[in-house]
Amino acid sequence: MESEPTSSQAGTPYERTCTIRGDGGRAIRAVLDRVADKWTLLVVATLASGRMRFTELHRHVPGVSQRMLSLTLRNLERDGLATRTAYAEVPPRVEYDLTPMGRSLIAPALTLASWAIENNTDIEMSRAAYDARTP
Amino acid sequence: MESEPTSSQAGTPYERTCTIRGDGGRAIRAVLDRVADKWTLLVVATLASGRMRFTELHRHVPGVSQRMLSLTLRNLERDGLATRTAYAEVPPRVEYDLTPMGRSLIAPALTLASWAIENNTDIEMSRAAYDARTP
DNA sequence: CAGCATCCTGAAAGATACTG
DNA sequence: CAGTATCTTTCAGGATGCTG
C-alpha cells in the first residue's frame, strides 16, 4: 500500500471538514473495492429479503451469469457478509444468507441508492445537455 | 429429510421490503456506474472542502494521474456534479467546484465510508480466516 | 498551467460447455 | 441443483510524450 504524505499541505484543514477521505481515501478505496463491482450490491440487496438458494438468486438478479453469481457469493462469504449453507441432500441444496455485518451494509447502500433515484433524472439531463454542446 | 420450508419467497413481495433494487437494480447500477470508478468519490470528497484548481487537485488526490483526474473531472462536469471555470489568464487557471447536486452526494458517500471504516477490520479478519481454511 | 494524444496492460466480465 | 472450466472480449486505467 501507499504511505501517506498527508503532511504535504499542512495549511489545509479540509481533512477535518470531511472525514470521507481523512485517511487519504483508504476507507473509500476499501469499500469500493469491496462492493463496487457489478453484482455485489445487487446480490446483497436481493438477500436482504431473506435467505435464498443459488438458482433462486440467479433468477432474482437479472442479467447475472452463473459464473459471476458464484464468484460474487464466494467473495461475500469470504468477506463475512454472507453465509453459505450446503445441505447434504439429493438434489443438492445450498442456501445463502446475509450475516449481521452483511445486513448492516443495507442501510448505507440504500442511502446511496436513494440518492441515485432522486438525482438520476437531473444527471441524465445534464449529460444530454453536455453532449449536445460538445461535439 | 425435508428441513424447514424456507419461507423466503412467497411470490416476490421483497421489492417492497427493499427499495434498493425495486427497479431490478437499475438505480444501483446507475449510481455505481457513476461513482464506483477509482477516482470519482475521492475527487468529490476533495472538492467537498471548496473549489480547487487542477494541479491542486492533482496534489491532493494521492496517486491519481493527470489523465485520470482529467477524465474524472470531465465526467463530473458532464453529470452536473461539478463545475469547471476557466479564467482567461496567462498562465491558465481552471477551477473546479461541486454543484449543489455534487454536494448532496457527500452525505451518502460518507455513510458508506463510515461503514467501511467500522467494518474494515472484521472484513479483513474474515478474509484471512477464509483464506486460511481454503487452500 | 492544464490539459490531450497514444500506446499498452491486466483484470473484470461475458459466452459457452461440462459435471458431482 | 449448484456449481466449475475455458476461452474470448472489453476497457479502465497506467505510462509517456506533446501543446496552447
mmCIF file of C-alpha atoms (C1' of nucleotides) in Angstrom, chain C residues 8-10, chain D residues 10-14:
data_model
loop_
_atom_site.group_PDB
_atom_site.id
_atom_site.type_symbol
_atom_site.label_atom_id
_atom_site.label_comp_id
_atom_site.label_asym_id
_atom_site.label_seq_id
_atom_site.Cartn_x
_atom_site.Cartn_y
_atom_site.Cartn_z
ATOM 1 C "C1'" DC C 8 -0.288 -0.655 -23.682
ATOM 2 C "C1'" DT C 9 -1.636 -3.895 -19.978
ATOM 3 C "C1'" DG C 10 -4.216 -6.609 -16.598
ATOM 4 C "C1'" DT D 10 -13.717 -5.391 -23.169
ATOM 5 C "C1'" DC D 11 -11.953 -1.453 -21.296
ATOM 6 C "C1'" DA D 12 -10.494 1.094 -17.139
ATOM 7 C "C1'" DG D 13 -6.538 2.786 -16.037
ATOM 8 C "C1'" DG D 14 -1.210 3.450 -16.146
#
